Coordinates of C-alpha atoms and ligand atoms in Angstrom, one line a residue:
X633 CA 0.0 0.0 0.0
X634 CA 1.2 3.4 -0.6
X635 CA 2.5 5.6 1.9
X636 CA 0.6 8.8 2.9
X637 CA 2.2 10.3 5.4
X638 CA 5.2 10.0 7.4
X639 CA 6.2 11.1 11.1
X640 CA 6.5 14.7 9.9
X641 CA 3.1 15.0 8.2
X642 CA 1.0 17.5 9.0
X643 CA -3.1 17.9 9.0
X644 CA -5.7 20.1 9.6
X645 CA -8.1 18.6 12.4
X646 CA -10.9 20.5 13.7
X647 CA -9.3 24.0 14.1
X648 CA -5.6 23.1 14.7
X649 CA -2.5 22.0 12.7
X650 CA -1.3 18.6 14.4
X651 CA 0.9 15.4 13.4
X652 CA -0.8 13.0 11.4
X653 CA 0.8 10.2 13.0
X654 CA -0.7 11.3 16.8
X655 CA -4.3 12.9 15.5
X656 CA -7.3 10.7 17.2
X657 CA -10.5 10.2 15.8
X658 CA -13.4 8.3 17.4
X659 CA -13.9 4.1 16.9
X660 CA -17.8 4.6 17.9
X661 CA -17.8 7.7 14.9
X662 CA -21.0 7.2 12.8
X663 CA -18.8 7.8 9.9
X664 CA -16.8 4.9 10.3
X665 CA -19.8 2.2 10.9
X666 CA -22.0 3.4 8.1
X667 CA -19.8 5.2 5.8
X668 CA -21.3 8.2 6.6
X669 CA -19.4 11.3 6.1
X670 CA -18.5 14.0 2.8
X671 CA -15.4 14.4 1.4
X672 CA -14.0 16.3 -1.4
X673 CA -10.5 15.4 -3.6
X674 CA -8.8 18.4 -4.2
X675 CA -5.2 19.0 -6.6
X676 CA -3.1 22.0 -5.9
X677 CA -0.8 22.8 -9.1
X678 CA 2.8 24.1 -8.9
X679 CA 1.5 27.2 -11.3
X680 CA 4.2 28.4 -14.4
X681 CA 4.6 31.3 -12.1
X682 CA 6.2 29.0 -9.4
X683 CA 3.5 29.9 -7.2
X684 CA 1.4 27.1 -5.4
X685 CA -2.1 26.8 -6.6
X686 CA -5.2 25.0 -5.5
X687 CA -7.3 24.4 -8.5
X688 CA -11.2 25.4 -8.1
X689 CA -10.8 25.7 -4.6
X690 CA -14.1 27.4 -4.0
X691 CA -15.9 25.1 -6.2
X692 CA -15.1 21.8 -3.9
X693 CA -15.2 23.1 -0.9
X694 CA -18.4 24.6 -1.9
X695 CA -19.6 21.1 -2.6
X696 CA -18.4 19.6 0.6
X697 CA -20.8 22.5 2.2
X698 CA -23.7 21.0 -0.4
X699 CA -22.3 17.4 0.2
X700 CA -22.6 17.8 3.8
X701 CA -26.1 19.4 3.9
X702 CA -27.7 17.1 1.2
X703 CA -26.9 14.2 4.1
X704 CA -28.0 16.4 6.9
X705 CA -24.8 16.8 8.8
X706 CA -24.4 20.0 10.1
X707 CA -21.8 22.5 8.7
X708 CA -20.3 25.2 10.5
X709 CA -17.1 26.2 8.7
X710 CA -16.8 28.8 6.0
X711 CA -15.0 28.0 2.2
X712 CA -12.7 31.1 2.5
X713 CA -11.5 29.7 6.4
X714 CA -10.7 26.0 4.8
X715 CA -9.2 27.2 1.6
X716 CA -6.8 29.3 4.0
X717 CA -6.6 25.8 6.3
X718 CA -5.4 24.2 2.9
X719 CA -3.1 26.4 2.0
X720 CA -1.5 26.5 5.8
X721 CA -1.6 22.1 5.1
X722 CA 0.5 22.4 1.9
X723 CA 3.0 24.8 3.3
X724 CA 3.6 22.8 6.6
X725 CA 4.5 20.0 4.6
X726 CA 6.3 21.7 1.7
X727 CA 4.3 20.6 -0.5
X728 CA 3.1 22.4 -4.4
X729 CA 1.9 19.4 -6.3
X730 CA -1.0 17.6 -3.7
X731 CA -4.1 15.7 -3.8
X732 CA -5.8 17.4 -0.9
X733 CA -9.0 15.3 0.8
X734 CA -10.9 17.0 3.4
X735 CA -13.4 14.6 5.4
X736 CA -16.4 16.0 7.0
X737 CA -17.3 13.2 9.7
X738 CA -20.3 12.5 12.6
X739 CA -19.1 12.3 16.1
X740 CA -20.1 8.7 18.4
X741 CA -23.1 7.4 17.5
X742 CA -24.6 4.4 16.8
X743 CA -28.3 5.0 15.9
X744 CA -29.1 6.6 12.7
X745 CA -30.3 9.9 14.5
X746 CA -28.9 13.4 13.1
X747 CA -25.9 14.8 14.8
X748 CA -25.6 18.3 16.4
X749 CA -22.2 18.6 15.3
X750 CA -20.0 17.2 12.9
X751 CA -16.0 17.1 12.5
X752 CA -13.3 17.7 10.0
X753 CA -9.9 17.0 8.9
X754 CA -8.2 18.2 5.7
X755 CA -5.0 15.7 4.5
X756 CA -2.4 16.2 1.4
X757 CA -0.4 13.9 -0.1
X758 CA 1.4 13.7 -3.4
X759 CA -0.5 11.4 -6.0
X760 CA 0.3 10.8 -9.7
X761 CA -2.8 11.1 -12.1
X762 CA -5.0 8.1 -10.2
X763 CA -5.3 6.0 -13.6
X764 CA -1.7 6.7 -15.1
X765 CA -0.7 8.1 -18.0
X766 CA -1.2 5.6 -20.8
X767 CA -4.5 4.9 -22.7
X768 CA -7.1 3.0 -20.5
X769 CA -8.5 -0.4 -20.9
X770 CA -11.9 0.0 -19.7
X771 CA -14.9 -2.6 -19.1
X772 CA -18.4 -2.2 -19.0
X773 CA -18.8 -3.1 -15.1
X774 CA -21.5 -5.4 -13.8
X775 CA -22.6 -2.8 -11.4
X776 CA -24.5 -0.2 -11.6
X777 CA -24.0 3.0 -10.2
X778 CA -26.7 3.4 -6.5
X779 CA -30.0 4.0 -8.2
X780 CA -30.5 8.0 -7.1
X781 CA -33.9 7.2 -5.6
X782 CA -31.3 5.5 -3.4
X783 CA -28.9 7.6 -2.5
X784 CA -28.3 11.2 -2.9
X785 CA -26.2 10.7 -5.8
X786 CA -25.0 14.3 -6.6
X787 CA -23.2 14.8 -2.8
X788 CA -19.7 13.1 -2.4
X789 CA -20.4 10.6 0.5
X790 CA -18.3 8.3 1.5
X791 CA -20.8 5.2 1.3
X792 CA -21.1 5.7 -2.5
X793 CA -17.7 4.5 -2.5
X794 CA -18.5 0.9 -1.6
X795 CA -20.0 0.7 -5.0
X796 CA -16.9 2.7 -6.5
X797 CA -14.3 0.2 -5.1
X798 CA -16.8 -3.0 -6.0
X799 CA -16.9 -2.0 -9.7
X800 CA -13.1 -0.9 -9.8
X801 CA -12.0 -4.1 -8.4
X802 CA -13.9 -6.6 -10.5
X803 CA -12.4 -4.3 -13.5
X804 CA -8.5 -5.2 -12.2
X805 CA -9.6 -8.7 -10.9
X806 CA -10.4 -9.2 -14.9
X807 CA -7.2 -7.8 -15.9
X808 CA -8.8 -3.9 -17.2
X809 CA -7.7 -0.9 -16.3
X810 CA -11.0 0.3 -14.9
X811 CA -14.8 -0.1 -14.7
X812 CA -17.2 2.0 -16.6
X813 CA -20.9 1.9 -14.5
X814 CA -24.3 2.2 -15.7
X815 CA -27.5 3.7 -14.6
X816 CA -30.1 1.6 -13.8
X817 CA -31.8 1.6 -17.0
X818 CA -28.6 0.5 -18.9
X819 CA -27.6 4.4 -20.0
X820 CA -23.8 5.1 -19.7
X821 CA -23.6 6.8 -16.2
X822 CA -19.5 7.3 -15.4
X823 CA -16.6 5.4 -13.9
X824 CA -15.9 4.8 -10.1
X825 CA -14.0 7.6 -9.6
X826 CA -14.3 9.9 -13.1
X827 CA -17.1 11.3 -15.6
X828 CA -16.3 10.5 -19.2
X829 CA -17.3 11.8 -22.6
X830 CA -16.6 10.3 -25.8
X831 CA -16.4 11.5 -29.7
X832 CA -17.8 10.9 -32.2
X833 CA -16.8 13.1 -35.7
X834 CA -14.8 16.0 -33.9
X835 CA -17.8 16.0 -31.3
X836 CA -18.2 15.4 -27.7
X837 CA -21.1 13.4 -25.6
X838 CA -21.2 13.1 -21.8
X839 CA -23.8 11.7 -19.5
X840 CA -26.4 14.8 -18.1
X841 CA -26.7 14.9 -14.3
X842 CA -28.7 13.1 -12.7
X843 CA -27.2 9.4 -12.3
X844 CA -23.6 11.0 -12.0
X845 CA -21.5 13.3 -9.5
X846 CA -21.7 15.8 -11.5
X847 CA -17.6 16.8 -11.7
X848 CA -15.8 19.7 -11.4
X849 CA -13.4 18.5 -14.1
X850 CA -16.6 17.6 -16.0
X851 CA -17.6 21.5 -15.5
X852 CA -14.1 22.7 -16.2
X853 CA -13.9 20.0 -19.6
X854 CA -17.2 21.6 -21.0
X855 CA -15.8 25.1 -19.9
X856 CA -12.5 24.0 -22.5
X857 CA -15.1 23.0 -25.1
X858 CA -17.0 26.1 -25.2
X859 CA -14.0 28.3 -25.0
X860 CA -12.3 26.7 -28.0
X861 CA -16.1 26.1 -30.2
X862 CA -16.0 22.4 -29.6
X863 CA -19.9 21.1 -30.1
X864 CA -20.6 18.9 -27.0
X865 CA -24.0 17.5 -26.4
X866 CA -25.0 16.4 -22.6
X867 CA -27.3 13.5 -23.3
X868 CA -27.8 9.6 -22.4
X869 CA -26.4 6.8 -24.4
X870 CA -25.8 3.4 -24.3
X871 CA -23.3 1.3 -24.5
X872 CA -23.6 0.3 -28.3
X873 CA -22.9 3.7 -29.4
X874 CA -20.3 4.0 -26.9
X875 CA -18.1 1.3 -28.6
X876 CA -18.8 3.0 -32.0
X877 CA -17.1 6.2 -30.8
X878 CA -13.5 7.9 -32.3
X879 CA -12.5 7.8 -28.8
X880 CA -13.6 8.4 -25.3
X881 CA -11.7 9.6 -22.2
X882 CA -12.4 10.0 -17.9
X883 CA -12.1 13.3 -16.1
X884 CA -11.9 13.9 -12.5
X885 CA -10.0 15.6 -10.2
X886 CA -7.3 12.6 -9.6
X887 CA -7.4 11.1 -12.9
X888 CA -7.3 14.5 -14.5
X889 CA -7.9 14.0 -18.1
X890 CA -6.9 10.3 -19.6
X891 CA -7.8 9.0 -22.7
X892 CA -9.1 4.8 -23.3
X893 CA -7.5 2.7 -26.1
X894 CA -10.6 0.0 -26.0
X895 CA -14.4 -0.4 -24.2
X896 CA -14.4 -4.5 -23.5
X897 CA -11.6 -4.6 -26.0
X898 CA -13.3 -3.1 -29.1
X899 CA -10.6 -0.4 -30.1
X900 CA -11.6 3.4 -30.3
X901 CA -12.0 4.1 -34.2
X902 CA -9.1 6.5 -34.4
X903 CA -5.5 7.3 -32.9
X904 CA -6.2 9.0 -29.9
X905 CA -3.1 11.7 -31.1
X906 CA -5.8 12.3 -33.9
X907 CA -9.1 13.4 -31.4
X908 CA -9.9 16.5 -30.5
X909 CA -10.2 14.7 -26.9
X910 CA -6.6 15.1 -26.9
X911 CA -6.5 18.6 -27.4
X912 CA -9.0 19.0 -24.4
X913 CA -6.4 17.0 -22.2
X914 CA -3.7 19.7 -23.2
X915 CA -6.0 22.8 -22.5
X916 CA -6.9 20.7 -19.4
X917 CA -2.9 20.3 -18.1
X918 CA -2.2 24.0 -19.5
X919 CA -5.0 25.4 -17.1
X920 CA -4.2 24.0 -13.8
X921 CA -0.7 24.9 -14.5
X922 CA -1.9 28.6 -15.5
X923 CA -0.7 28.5 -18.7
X924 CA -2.6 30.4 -21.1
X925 CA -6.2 30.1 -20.5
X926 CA -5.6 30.0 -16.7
X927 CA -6.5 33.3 -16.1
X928 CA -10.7 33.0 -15.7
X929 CA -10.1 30.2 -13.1
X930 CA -7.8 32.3 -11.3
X931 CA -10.4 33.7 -8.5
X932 CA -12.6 30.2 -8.3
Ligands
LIG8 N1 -17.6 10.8 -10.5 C1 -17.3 10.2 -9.3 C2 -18.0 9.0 -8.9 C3 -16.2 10.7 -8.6 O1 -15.8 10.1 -7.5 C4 -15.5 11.8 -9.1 C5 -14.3 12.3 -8.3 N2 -14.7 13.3 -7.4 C6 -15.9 12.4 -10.3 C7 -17.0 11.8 -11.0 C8 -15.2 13.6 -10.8 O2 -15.4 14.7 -10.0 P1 -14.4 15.9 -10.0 O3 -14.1 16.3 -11.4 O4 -15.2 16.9 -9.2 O5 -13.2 15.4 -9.2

């Protein structure tokens, strides 16, 4: 397993800056017997300036606010206070490059009652791109993605990850890369961890919200296409079309931009050099970095 954190490391918990290695947290926490608590993954960018920046800060912890809420857990700190937490985080442990998680979590209790308080820590590490750099061999999994009559699909909580690590596992046990989910009526919903899009003759498709987490890097993706007059259309689609695609690709915050070579081993129609989807994935690594079009993220 990888290492996060070492006897130096530093975290924000509940107010204070304290050691990883001697920070408590509660056995009898709610959070840890039902899965239920928010969280948010974060990257901060060494920026072509030199400067250390955290990409769309206010956007995630905005949805950890909404996250939070959405599962009733009450939520009594500010975005502006934890992006200035996060900040203090990556400079305690010299770090410019992170994958920053904050965990919003319910103090002892083992009913299913609301809490009147909750708790939070905010962690960094340093973390390649979460599904490498080469193309991705991806399988249609044989799970679906929690039915959002279920589950409140649009917050980040941490039980929706059972499913997540289910589907992502069963893709590696069968030798893939990674799993790609559907909804429950069979329409192309988004990866464990990722959105996706795919193209078909210079254009772009992707899933609409409402059986997805609706992702930032999604937001940011559609952002890129509309910024350089690339048609996308935001509808459902099934997994026959899917594997007639140019090319397809999975976007999230850890993964960042990455393309696939094959869907259940049927080949994407062209050379993934030759998509526009690779383009995106350069205006995609350009922006966090502040190159160019960096600029109109630059307050979010
Ligand atoms: N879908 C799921 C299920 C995810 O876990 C993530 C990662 N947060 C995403 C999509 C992508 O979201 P974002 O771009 O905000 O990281």
């Amino acid at each position: 397993m990888a290492s996060y954190y070492n006897d130096a490391t530093v975290i924000f918990l509940n107010g204070s800056f304290v050691k990883a290695a001697e920070a408590k947290m509660d056995f009898y926490s709610q959070s840890l017997h039902y899965g239920y608590s928010v969280f948010e993954g974060i990257r901060s960018y060494k920026t072509e300036s030199g400067d250390t920046k955290i990409f769309r800060a206010a956007a995630h912890f905005d949805r950890l606010k909404n996250s939070a809420l959405a599962m009733n857990m009450p939520y009594t700190w500010n975005t502006e206070e934890l992006i200035s937490a996060t900040y203090q985080v990556l400079k305690r442990n010299n770090m410019q490059d992170a994958y920053i998680r904050p965990v919003v979590y319910a103090p002892a209790n083992m009913s299913f009652a609301v809490n009147t308080e909750s708790m939070i820590f905010i962690e960094a590490w340093e973390m390649a791109p979460f599904l490498g750099d080469k193309l991705l061999r991806v399988m249609i999994s044989s799970f679906q993605r929690p039915n959002p009559r279920g589950f409140k699909i649009e917050a980040k909580a941490a039980g929706h990850y059972v499913n997540s690590i289910l589907a992502s596992q069963e893709a590696k046990t069968k030798g893939f890369d990674e799993a790609l989910l559907t909804d429950m009526n069979d329409n192309i919903a988004e990866g464990p961890g990722a959105n996706m899009f795919f193209e078909k003759d210079g254009k772009l498709v992707t899933p609409p919200p409402g059986n997805i987490l609706p992702g930032i890097t999604r937001a940011t993706v559609l952002d890129i296409c509309k910024k350089w007059g690339i048609e996308v259309e935001e509808r459902l689609f099934k997994a026959d079309e899917l594997k007639n695609a140019d090319g397809a690709f999975f976007c999230g915050t850890a993964a960042e931009v990455i393309g696939w070579e094959s869907l259940d081993d049927v080949r994407f129609k062209k050379d993934w050099n030759e998509t526009v989807s690779k383009t995106v994935q350069k205006a995609y690594k350009d922006l966090v970095i502040e190159k160019e079009l960096g600029s109109q993220y630059s307050a979010a």
